[in-house]
mmCIF file of C-alpha atoms and ligand atoms in Angstrom:
data_model
loop_
_atom_site.group_PDB
_atom_site.id
_atom_site.type_symbol
_atom_site.label_atom_id
_atom_site.label_comp_id
_atom_site.label_asym_id
_atom_site.label_seq_id
_atom_site.Cartn_x
_atom_site.Cartn_y
_atom_site.Cartn_z
ATOM 1 C CA MET A 90 -28.504 -17.686 57.739
ATOM 2 C CA THR A 91 -25.461 -17.748 59.960
ATOM 3 C CA ALA A 92 -24.461 -21.047 61.651
ATOM 4 C CA GLU A 93 -25.459 -19.499 64.992
ATOM 5 C CA ALA A 94 -28.938 -18.583 63.700
ATOM 6 C CA ILE A 95 -29.437 -22.060 62.222
ATOM 7 C CA GLU A 96 -28.617 -23.580 65.598
ATOM 8 C CA LEU A 97 -31.081 -21.227 67.367
ATOM 9 C CA VAL A 98 -33.799 -22.119 64.853
ATOM 10 C CA ARG A 99 -33.157 -25.798 65.398
ATOM 11 C CA GLU A 100 -33.514 -25.402 69.189
ATOM 12 C CA HIS A 101 -36.870 -23.645 68.681
ATOM 13 C CA LEU A 102 -38.024 -26.297 66.199
ATOM 14 C CA ASP A 103 -37.206 -29.022 68.783
ATOM 15 C CA ARG A 104 -39.826 -27.378 71.102
ATOM 16 C CA VAL A 105 -42.576 -27.261 68.510
ATOM 17 C CA THR A 106 -45.670 -29.205 69.521
ATOM 18 C CA PRO A 107 -48.370 -29.411 66.855
ATOM 19 C CA PRO A 108 -51.951 -29.412 68.147
ATOM 20 C CA GLU A 109 -53.517 -32.764 68.764
ATOM 21 C CA SER A 110 -56.006 -34.040 66.223
ATOM 22 C CA LEU A 111 -59.610 -33.819 67.436
ATOM 23 C CA ASP A 112 -62.607 -35.998 66.931
ATOM 24 C CA GLU A 113 -65.726 -34.319 65.440
ATOM 25 C CA SER A 114 -67.685 -33.905 68.686
ATOM 26 C CA ARG A 115 -64.725 -32.337 70.543
ATOM 27 C CA ARG A 116 -64.064 -30.027 67.571
ATOM 28 C CA LEU A 117 -67.652 -28.780 67.566
ATOM 29 C CA GLN A 118 -67.701 -28.455 71.342
ATOM 30 C CA LEU A 119 -64.502 -26.338 71.232
ATOM 31 C CA ARG A 120 -65.762 -24.098 68.449
ATOM 32 C CA GLN A 121 -68.976 -23.422 70.361
ATOM 33 C CA ARG A 122 -67.104 -22.724 73.678
ATOM 34 C CA ILE A 123 -64.628 -20.381 71.990
ATOM 35 C CA THR A 124 -67.439 -18.486 70.323
ATOM 36 C CA GLU A 125 -69.126 -17.989 73.698
ATOM 37 C CA LEU A 126 -65.906 -17.001 75.451
ATOM 38 C CA LEU A 127 -65.013 -14.443 72.745
ATOM 39 C CA ARG A 128 -68.334 -12.755 73.439
ATOM 40 C CA GLU A 129 -68.082 -13.005 77.226
ATOM 41 C CA ARG A 130 -64.524 -11.648 77.300
ATOM 42 C CA ASP A 131 -65.196 -8.834 74.791
ATOM 43 C CA ALA A 132 -62.523 -10.425 72.641
ATOM 44 C CA VAL A 133 -61.910 -10.666 68.888
ATOM 45 C CA LEU A 134 -59.972 -13.300 66.999
ATOM 46 C CA VAL A 135 -57.279 -11.997 64.598
ATOM 47 C CA ALA A 136 -55.823 -14.829 62.479
ATOM 48 C CA HIS A 137 -53.165 -15.087 59.795
ATOM 49 C CA TYR A 138 -53.769 -16.832 56.512
ATOM 50 C CA TYR A 139 -51.212 -19.504 57.417
ATOM 51 C CA THR A 140 -53.116 -20.770 60.481
ATOM 52 C CA ASP A 141 -55.195 -23.908 60.291
ATOM 53 C CA PRO A 142 -58.473 -23.509 58.282
ATOM 54 C CA GLU A 143 -60.282 -24.366 61.503
ATOM 55 C CA ILE A 144 -58.933 -21.194 63.096
ATOM 56 C CA GLN A 145 -59.453 -19.050 60.012
ATOM 57 C CA SER A 146 -63.112 -20.102 59.643
ATOM 58 C CA LEU A 147 -63.721 -19.454 63.331
ATOM 59 C CA ALA A 148 -62.304 -15.960 62.998
ATOM 60 C CA GLU A 149 -64.572 -15.307 60.091
ATOM 61 C CA GLU A 150 -67.684 -16.749 61.792
ATOM 62 C CA THR A 151 -67.116 -14.728 64.995
ATOM 63 C CA GLY A 152 -66.603 -11.337 63.326
ATOM 64 C CA GLY A 153 -62.799 -11.427 63.608
ATOM 65 C CA CYS A 154 -60.283 -11.043 60.825
ATOM 66 C CA VAL A 155 -58.246 -13.373 58.612
ATOM 67 C CA SER A 156 -55.562 -11.488 56.777
ATOM 68 C CA ASP A 157 -51.889 -10.709 56.068
ATOM 69 C CA SER A 158 -49.678 -9.276 58.745
ATOM 70 C CA LEU A 159 -50.306 -5.655 57.806
ATOM 71 C CA GLU A 160 -54.088 -5.915 57.924
ATOM 72 C CA MET A 161 -53.850 -7.895 61.200
ATOM 73 C CA ALA A 162 -51.985 -4.937 62.748
ATOM 74 C CA ARG A 163 -54.534 -2.450 61.413
ATOM 75 C CA PHE A 164 -57.597 -4.494 62.330
ATOM 76 C CA GLY A 165 -56.412 -5.076 65.913
ATOM 77 C CA LYS A 166 -55.672 -1.383 66.425
ATOM 78 C CA GLU A 167 -59.008 -0.224 65.054
ATOM 79 C CA HIS A 168 -61.292 -2.816 66.610
ATOM 80 C CA SER A 169 -63.263 -1.772 69.656
ATOM 81 C CA ALA A 170 -62.800 -5.116 71.584
ATOM 82 C CA THR A 171 -60.817 -4.838 74.808
ATOM 83 C CA THR A 172 -59.061 -8.171 74.169
ATOM 84 C CA LEU A 173 -57.309 -9.216 70.983
ATOM 85 C CA VAL A 174 -56.640 -12.937 70.519
ATOM 86 C CA VAL A 175 -53.901 -13.197 67.918
ATOM 87 C CA ALA A 176 -53.587 -16.534 66.120
ATOM 88 C CA GLY A 177 -50.307 -16.367 64.343
ATOM 89 C CA VAL A 178 -46.743 -16.015 65.503
ATOM 90 C CA ARG A 179 -45.277 -13.997 68.306
ATOM 91 C CA PHE A 180 -44.210 -10.879 66.389
ATOM 92 C CA MET A 181 -47.893 -10.482 65.345
ATOM 93 C CA GLY A 182 -49.008 -10.512 69.003
ATOM 94 C CA GLU A 183 -46.261 -8.026 69.960
ATOM 95 C CA THR A 184 -47.199 -5.680 67.136
ATOM 96 C CA ALA A 185 -50.815 -5.791 68.255
ATOM 97 C CA LYS A 186 -49.811 -4.951 71.818
ATOM 98 C CA ILE A 187 -47.519 -2.092 70.836
ATOM 99 C CA LEU A 188 -50.246 -0.563 68.686
ATOM 100 C CA SER A 189 -52.953 -1.100 71.367
ATOM 101 C CA PRO A 190 -51.221 -0.892 74.720
ATOM 102 C CA GLU A 191 -54.560 -0.458 76.482
ATOM 103 C CA LYS A 192 -55.851 -3.865 75.150
ATOM 104 C CA ARG A 193 -55.179 -7.268 76.491
ATOM 105 C CA VAL A 194 -53.429 -9.323 73.795
ATOM 106 C CA LEU A 195 -53.538 -13.081 74.121
ATOM 107 C CA MET A 196 -52.105 -15.829 71.886
ATOM 108 C CA PRO A 197 -52.965 -19.524 71.846
ATOM 109 C CA THR A 198 -49.249 -20.115 72.501
ATOM 110 C CA LEU A 199 -46.336 -17.741 73.069
ATOM 111 C CA GLU A 200 -44.004 -20.442 71.770
ATOM 112 C CA ALA A 201 -45.073 -19.717 68.198
ATOM 113 C CA THR A 202 -42.150 -17.807 66.753
ATOM 114 C CA CYS A 203 -40.546 -17.198 63.349
ATOM 115 C CA SER A 204 -37.097 -18.045 61.910
ATOM 116 C CA LEU A 205 -36.661 -14.447 60.751
ATOM 117 C CA ASP A 206 -37.254 -13.106 64.279
ATOM 118 C CA ILE A 207 -34.977 -15.742 65.824
ATOM 119 C CA GLY A 208 -32.254 -15.080 63.274
ATOM 120 C CA CYS A 209 -32.065 -11.325 64.120
ATOM 121 C CA PRO A 210 -31.069 -10.952 67.812
ATOM 122 C CA VAL A 211 -31.219 -7.281 68.852
ATOM 123 C CA GLU A 212 -27.589 -7.004 70.120
ATOM 124 C CA GLN A 213 -26.067 -8.115 66.818
ATOM 125 C CA PHE A 214 -28.548 -6.177 64.840
ATOM 126 C CA SER A 215 -27.864 -2.983 66.777
ATOM 127 C CA ALA A 216 -24.134 -3.420 66.263
ATOM 128 C CA PHE A 217 -24.803 -3.835 62.541
ATOM 129 C CA CYS A 218 -26.825 -0.596 62.488
ATOM 130 C CA ASP A 219 -24.104 1.175 64.428
ATOM 131 C CA GLN A 220 -21.585 0.220 61.687
ATOM 132 C CA HIS A 221 -23.798 1.922 59.056
ATOM 133 C CA PRO A 222 -25.059 5.170 60.589
ATOM 134 C CA ASP A 223 -25.588 6.687 57.104
ATOM 135 C CA ARG A 224 -28.363 4.155 56.247
ATOM 136 C CA THR A 225 -32.102 4.342 56.905
ATOM 137 C CA VAL A 226 -32.996 1.219 58.932
ATOM 138 C CA VAL A 227 -36.008 -0.686 57.541
ATOM 139 C CA VAL A 228 -37.114 -3.858 59.273
ATOM 140 C CA TYR A 229 -39.648 -6.408 58.230
ATOM 141 C CA ALA A 230 -42.642 -6.868 60.618
ATOM 142 C CA ASN A 231 -41.250 -10.392 61.295
ATOM 143 C CA THR A 232 -38.886 -9.127 64.071
ATOM 144 C CA SER A 233 -38.915 -8.663 67.838
ATOM 145 C CA ALA A 234 -40.221 -5.495 69.436
ATOM 146 C CA ALA A 235 -36.655 -4.637 70.418
ATOM 147 C CA VAL A 236 -35.450 -4.799 66.795
ATOM 148 C CA LYS A 237 -38.375 -2.661 65.718
ATOM 149 C CA ALA A 238 -37.413 -0.170 68.396
ATOM 150 C CA ARG A 239 -34.027 0.208 66.686
ATOM 151 C CA ALA A 240 -35.577 0.919 63.235
ATOM 152 C CA ASP A 241 -36.690 3.956 61.299
ATOM 153 C CA TRP A 242 -39.379 2.030 59.504
ATOM 154 C CA VAL A 243 -41.265 -1.237 59.833
ATOM 155 C CA VAL A 244 -42.655 -2.768 56.676
ATOM 156 C CA THR A 245 -44.622 -5.840 55.635
ATOM 157 C CA SER A 246 -44.244 -7.629 52.277
ATOM 158 C CA SER A 247 -47.381 -5.941 50.929
ATOM 159 C CA ILE A 248 -45.831 -2.479 50.964
ATOM 160 C CA ALA A 249 -42.050 -3.279 50.965
ATOM 161 C CA VAL A 250 -41.380 -2.421 47.290
ATOM 162 C CA ASP A 251 -43.412 0.877 47.497
ATOM 163 C CA LEU A 252 -41.675 1.943 50.693
ATOM 164 C CA ILE A 253 -38.091 1.177 49.448
ATOM 165 C CA ASP A 254 -38.905 3.017 46.178
ATOM 166 C CA TYR A 255 -40.201 5.990 48.150
ATOM 167 C CA LEU A 256 -37.077 6.144 50.358
ATOM 168 C CA ASP A 257 -34.772 5.624 47.321
ATOM 169 C CA LYS A 258 -36.395 8.572 45.635
ATOM 170 C CA ARG A 259 -35.652 10.692 48.686
ATOM 171 C CA GLY A 260 -31.991 9.740 48.201
ATOM 172 C CA GLU A 261 -31.825 7.419 51.181
ATOM 173 C CA LYS A 262 -29.557 4.343 51.437
ATOM 174 C CA ILE A 263 -31.231 1.368 53.150
ATOM 175 C CA LEU A 264 -30.141 -1.100 55.817
ATOM 176 C CA TRP A 265 -32.666 -3.954 55.436
ATOM 177 C CA ALA A 266 -33.443 -6.785 57.872
ATOM 178 C CA PRO A 267 -33.945 -9.578 58.381
ATOM 179 C CA ASP A 268 -35.100 -11.478 55.234
ATOM 180 C CA GLN A 269 -32.362 -11.565 52.639
ATOM 181 C CA HIS A 270 -34.666 -12.850 49.907
ATOM 182 C CA LEU A 271 -37.253 -10.103 50.317
ATOM 183 C CA GLY A 272 -34.405 -7.576 50.649
ATOM 184 C CA ARG A 273 -32.877 -8.676 47.399
ATOM 185 C CA TYR A 274 -36.259 -8.654 45.672
ATOM 186 C CA VAL A 275 -37.002 -5.057 46.749
ATOM 187 C CA GLN A 276 -33.506 -4.018 45.764
ATOM 188 C CA GLN A 277 -33.910 -5.506 42.323
ATOM 189 C CA LYS A 278 -37.397 -4.025 41.803
ATOM 190 C CA THR A 279 -36.343 -0.474 42.850
ATOM 191 C CA GLY A 280 -32.649 -0.240 42.083
ATOM 192 C CA ALA A 281 -32.118 1.231 45.550
ATOM 193 C CA ASP A 282 -28.921 0.903 47.575
ATOM 194 C CA VAL A 283 -29.903 -1.909 49.978
ATOM 195 C CA LEU A 284 -27.590 -3.535 52.479
ATOM 196 C CA CYS A 285 -29.163 -6.819 53.674
ATOM 197 C CA TRP A 286 -29.094 -8.793 56.951
ATOM 198 C CA GLU A 287 -28.814 -12.505 56.146
ATOM 199 C CA GLY A 288 -32.008 -13.917 57.604
ATOM 200 C CA ALA A 289 -34.331 -16.390 55.935
ATOM 201 C CA CYS A 290 -37.737 -17.996 56.373
ATOM 202 C CA ILE A 291 -37.328 -21.721 56.787
ATOM 203 C CA VAL A 292 -40.636 -22.358 54.991
ATOM 204 C CA HIS A 293 -40.126 -20.281 51.879
ATOM 205 C CA GLU A 294 -36.473 -21.007 51.357
ATOM 206 C CA GLU A 295 -37.342 -24.646 50.672
ATOM 207 C CA PHE A 296 -39.218 -24.011 47.451
ATOM 208 C CA LYS A 297 -37.344 -25.339 44.471
ATOM 209 C CA ALA A 298 -37.224 -23.637 41.064
ATOM 210 C CA ARG A 299 -36.491 -26.946 39.287
ATOM 211 C CA GLY A 300 -39.624 -28.541 40.816
ATOM 212 C CA VAL A 301 -41.783 -25.494 39.875
ATOM 213 C CA ILE A 302 -40.482 -25.658 36.267
ATOM 214 C CA ASP A 303 -41.336 -29.338 36.049
ATOM 215 C CA LEU A 304 -44.782 -28.723 37.506
ATOM 216 C CA LYS A 305 -45.328 -25.903 35.009
ATOM 217 C CA LYS A 306 -44.556 -28.311 32.148
ATOM 218 C CA ALA A 307 -47.309 -30.618 33.410
ATOM 219 C CA HIS A 308 -49.677 -27.680 33.784
ATOM 220 C CA PRO A 309 -48.767 -25.238 30.976
ATOM 221 C CA ASP A 310 -51.816 -22.998 31.636
ATOM 222 C CA ALA A 311 -50.952 -22.546 35.308
ATOM 223 C CA ALA A 312 -49.849 -19.234 36.777
ATOM 224 C CA VAL A 313 -46.965 -19.347 39.263
ATOM 225 C CA LEU A 314 -47.630 -17.292 42.431
ATOM 226 C CA VAL A 315 -44.619 -16.684 44.744
ATOM 227 C CA HIS A 316 -44.145 -15.020 48.155
ATOM 228 C CA PRO A 317 -40.998 -12.827 47.993
ATOM 229 C CA GLU A 318 -39.436 -14.647 50.978
ATOM 230 C CA SER A 319 -38.709 -17.462 48.461
ATOM 231 C CA PRO A 320 -35.230 -17.974 46.826
ATOM 232 C CA GLU A 321 -34.221 -15.802 43.864
ATOM 233 C CA ALA A 322 -34.550 -18.673 41.297
ATOM 234 C CA VAL A 323 -38.131 -19.259 42.335
ATOM 235 C CA VAL A 324 -39.043 -15.584 42.323
ATOM 236 C CA ALA A 325 -37.463 -15.339 38.827
ATOM 237 C CA ILE A 326 -40.009 -17.806 37.334
ATOM 238 C CA ALA A 327 -43.036 -16.306 39.012
ATOM 239 C CA ASP A 328 -45.951 -14.752 37.177
ATOM 240 C CA VAL A 329 -46.861 -12.871 40.312
ATOM 241 C CA VAL A 330 -44.702 -12.047 43.354
ATOM 242 C CA GLY A 331 -46.473 -10.682 46.357
ATOM 243 C CA SER A 332 -47.615 -10.758 49.973
ATOM 244 C CA THR A 333 -50.188 -13.271 51.048
ATOM 245 C CA SER A 334 -53.135 -10.896 50.362
ATOM 246 C CA GLN A 335 -51.651 -9.964 46.945
ATOM 247 C CA LEU A 336 -51.269 -13.634 45.997
ATOM 248 C CA ILE A 337 -54.893 -14.353 47.014
ATOM 249 C CA ARG A 338 -56.092 -11.459 44.928
ATOM 250 C CA ALA A 339 -53.975 -12.614 41.964
ATOM 251 C CA ALA A 340 -55.457 -16.171 42.211
ATOM 252 C CA ALA A 341 -58.959 -14.695 42.077
ATOM 253 C CA GLU A 342 -58.287 -12.201 39.237
ATOM 254 C CA LEU A 343 -55.982 -14.067 36.856
ATOM 255 C CA PRO A 344 -57.703 -15.884 33.984
ATOM 256 C CA ASN A 345 -55.560 -19.082 34.461
ATOM 257 C CA PRO A 346 -57.582 -22.104 35.673
ATOM 258 C CA THR A 347 -54.611 -23.415 37.720
ATOM 259 C CA MET A 348 -52.252 -21.779 40.249
ATOM 260 C CA ILE A 349 -48.886 -23.125 41.412
ATOM 261 C CA VAL A 350 -48.410 -21.521 44.770
ATOM 262 C CA ALA A 351 -45.086 -20.991 46.515
ATOM 263 C CA THR A 352 -46.079 -20.024 50.011
ATOM 264 C CA ASP A 353 -47.439 -21.695 53.187
ATOM 265 C CA ARG A 354 -50.321 -24.049 52.296
ATOM 266 C CA GLY A 355 -52.535 -22.443 54.975
ATOM 267 C CA ILE A 356 -53.287 -19.784 52.365
ATOM 268 C CA PHE A 357 -55.299 -22.279 50.317
ATOM 269 C CA TYR A 358 -58.272 -21.918 52.644
ATOM 270 C CA LYS A 359 -58.869 -18.292 51.683
ATOM 271 C CA MET A 360 -57.473 -18.546 48.192
ATOM 272 C CA GLN A 361 -59.916 -21.291 47.298
ATOM 273 C CA GLN A 362 -62.811 -19.278 48.635
ATOM 274 C CA LEU A 363 -61.950 -16.375 46.390
ATOM 275 C CA ALA A 364 -60.618 -18.344 43.381
ATOM 276 C CA LYS A 365 -63.684 -20.576 43.084
ATOM 277 C CA GLY A 366 -63.365 -23.529 40.754
ATOM 278 C CA LYS A 367 -59.635 -22.999 40.162
ATOM 279 C CA THR A 368 -57.064 -25.712 40.857
ATOM 280 C CA LEU A 369 -54.479 -24.764 43.452
ATOM 281 C CA ILE A 370 -51.206 -26.713 43.535
ATOM 282 C CA GLU A 371 -48.551 -26.504 46.185
ATOM 283 C CA ALA A 372 -45.120 -25.602 44.792
ATOM 284 C CA PRO A 373 -42.613 -28.382 45.453
ATOM 285 C CA THR A 374 -40.228 -28.120 48.391
ATOM 286 C CA ALA A 375 -38.467 -31.373 47.723
ATOM 287 C CA GLY A 376 -36.305 -32.404 44.744
ATOM 288 C CA SER A 377 -33.002 -33.999 44.017
ATOM 289 C CA GLY A 378 -31.023 -34.100 47.238
ATOM 290 C CA ALA A 379 -33.469 -31.711 49.044
ATOM 291 C CA THR A 380 -34.430 -32.168 52.709
ATOM 292 C CA CYS A 381 -37.747 -30.678 53.516
ATOM 293 C CA ARG A 382 -38.016 -29.504 57.121
ATOM 294 C CA SER A 383 -41.196 -27.469 57.004
ATOM 295 C CA CYS A 384 -42.718 -28.756 53.736
ATOM 296 C CA ALA A 385 -44.665 -25.623 52.865
ATOM 297 C CA HIS A 386 -46.214 -25.229 56.255
ATOM 298 C CA CYS A 387 -44.854 -23.019 58.997
ATOM 299 C CA PRO A 388 -44.334 -25.181 62.083
ATOM 300 C CA TRP A 389 -44.989 -22.241 64.427
ATOM 301 C CA MET A 390 -48.211 -21.111 62.689
ATOM 302 C CA ALA A 391 -49.313 -24.757 62.977
ATOM 303 C CA MET A 392 -49.110 -24.545 66.822
ATOM 304 C CA ASN A 393 -52.343 -22.496 66.946
ATOM 305 C CA GLY A 394 -55.150 -24.998 67.594
ATOM 306 C CA LEU A 395 -58.687 -25.052 69.016
ATOM 307 C CA GLU A 396 -57.539 -26.563 72.314
ATOM 308 C CA ASN A 397 -54.938 -23.953 73.179
ATOM 309 C CA LEU A 398 -57.169 -21.147 71.819
ATOM 310 C CA CYS A 399 -60.007 -22.258 74.138
ATOM 311 C CA HIS A 400 -57.633 -22.699 77.004
ATOM 312 C CA VAL A 401 -56.256 -19.140 76.761
ATOM 313 C CA LEU A 402 -59.803 -17.742 76.751
ATOM 314 C CA GLU A 403 -60.905 -19.917 79.673
ATOM 315 C CA ASP A 404 -58.221 -18.395 81.818
ATOM 316 C CA GLU A 405 -60.023 -15.244 82.934
ATOM 317 C CA GLN A 406 -56.924 -13.318 83.819
ATOM 318 C CA GLY A 407 -55.295 -14.365 80.578
ATOM 319 C CA ALA A 408 -52.126 -14.746 82.615
ATOM 320 C CA GLY A 409 -50.671 -17.721 80.772
ATOM 321 C CA GLN A 410 -50.380 -16.620 77.187
ATOM 322 C CA GLN A 411 -50.612 -12.845 77.413
ATOM 323 C CA ILE A 412 -48.255 -10.602 75.490
ATOM 324 C CA PHE A 413 -46.353 -7.956 77.423
ATOM 325 C CA VAL A 414 -43.889 -5.557 75.843
ATOM 326 C CA ASP A 415 -41.476 -3.431 77.874
ATOM 327 C CA PRO A 416 -43.022 0.065 77.790
ATOM 328 C CA ASP A 417 -39.815 1.792 76.838
ATOM 329 C CA ILE A 418 -39.246 -0.615 73.920
ATOM 330 C CA ALA A 419 -42.931 -0.349 72.937
ATOM 331 C CA ALA A 420 -42.806 3.475 72.885
ATOM 332 C CA ARG A 421 -39.779 3.373 70.510
ATOM 333 C CA ALA A 422 -41.214 0.600 68.352
ATOM 334 C CA MET A 423 -44.493 2.495 68.020
ATOM 335 C CA ILE A 424 -42.791 5.218 65.899
ATOM 336 C CA PRO A 425 -41.789 2.997 62.906
ATOM 337 C CA LEU A 426 -44.980 0.975 63.242
ATOM 338 C CA ASP A 427 -47.122 4.062 62.991
ATOM 339 C CA ARG A 428 -45.085 5.126 59.986
ATOM 340 C CA MET A 429 -45.837 1.710 58.449
ATOM 341 C CA LEU A 430 -49.568 2.069 58.982
ATOM 342 C CA ALA A 431 -49.663 5.646 57.677
ATOM 343 C CA PHE A 432 -47.630 4.653 54.627
ATOM 344 C CA GLY A 433 -49.870 1.583 54.051
ATOM 345 C CA ARG A 434 -53.034 3.700 54.227
ATOM 346 C CA GLU A 435 -51.854 5.819 51.300
ATOM 347 C CA ARG A 436 -50.794 2.956 49.017
ATOM 348 C CA PRO A 437 -52.965 0.576 47.028
ATOM 349 C CA ARG A 438 -52.166 -2.961 48.243
HETATM 350 P P1 LIG B 1067 -47.525 -11.518 54.953
HETATM 351 O O1 LIG B 1067 -47.139 -10.163 55.469
HETATM 352 O O2 LIG B 1067 -47.511 -11.604 53.477
HETATM 353 O O3 LIG B 1067 -48.829 -11.955 55.518
HETATM 354 O O4 LIG B 1067 -46.420 -12.541 55.405
HETATM 355 C C1 LIG B 1067 -46.149 -12.844 56.759
HETATM 356 C C2 LIG B 1067 -45.282 -14.012 56.849
HETATM 357 O O5 LIG B 1067 -44.925 -14.418 57.879
HETATM 358 C C3 LIG B 1067 -44.855 -14.642 55.565
HETATM 359 O O6 LIG B 1067 -44.112 -15.794 55.817
HETATM 360 FE FE1 LIG B 1068 -41.740 -16.771 59.844
HETATM 361 FE FE2 LIG B 1068 -41.629 -18.128 57.634
HETATM 362 FE FE3 LIG B 1068 -43.309 -18.848 59.535
HETATM 363 FE FE4 LIG B 1068 -43.772 -16.596 58.068
HETATM 364 S S1 LIG B 1068 -43.760 -18.671 57.357
HETATM 365 S S2 LIG B 1068 -43.890 -16.842 60.288
HETATM 366 S S3 LIG B 1068 -41.654 -15.915 57.799
HETATM 367 S S4 LIG B 1068 -41.033 -18.869 59.649
#
């Protein structure tokens, strides 16, 4: 990341307020009230795997969805509810709104952002694209609506390798943004000509290869599962590299009794459900001289709690935490997003 991006990320991190811890009776009271409000407001809860297990289980219990970012987009677009409550980070809410402009899209907090989104301001990104007019612009879903509006394609980690391979076979050169680690990974997997923006995820970039190797020595029968936003050295020692949903599937299907997992620990809720009886171990983020800022948990995903979720539903107008996207930007961003959904439909995930 550039020094400017690091400074912007730091400013956002200073504003992060994790939800308060709740006693048991308040927790149950909130769960019940949210369930009633979802029904009354014709709303459905769409949650990412990195949110608190409390939120994920509520989404499951109330007929919502817990998934990766691609499936969240698809589910929200196809669901009949008139209100989508997106528990995740801001780009997920914006994507839901762009794909379903007729629906009301609420989030427990609009402050929940992403270091990849912050590190890719549209003005600089547009200038970068202008310098490389011969390249097809592919942006990761973890970007603002305005950056998507400047792209030819939007992609999530679950279809990134397939899409770049497809474009490469058509003879296209790629401009990729914003995650440099995922960009390098897809370049290495496909051999395509990929020019990368230098963004990074503050959660995944903290995983340490040395720590994973030491852990693997202590658990020789473990499989190492890595999200491709992780550093190159960590990806290099993985048994499986994939999106959140691909890692969950791998944990369930691999014969290994133990998994060392290099991604946000929120994923353990769903992974443990599907990989019953297996031991899941968090990949280390610390190590000699390391400073762990996020410690395998996204500070922005962690901002989604029962209190703010209930609060946003109580507010009948949904005025406080409602997502709005400029119609002109939304219309332009819809084109690469629709391409992403169409491409995703045709690929096994
Ligand atoms: P997935 O698309 O794999 O769910 O990842 C989203 C994300 O933010 C990873 O950090
Ligand atoms: Fe962004 Fe990383 Fe958080 Fe995912 S885990 S939302 S990429 S900061």
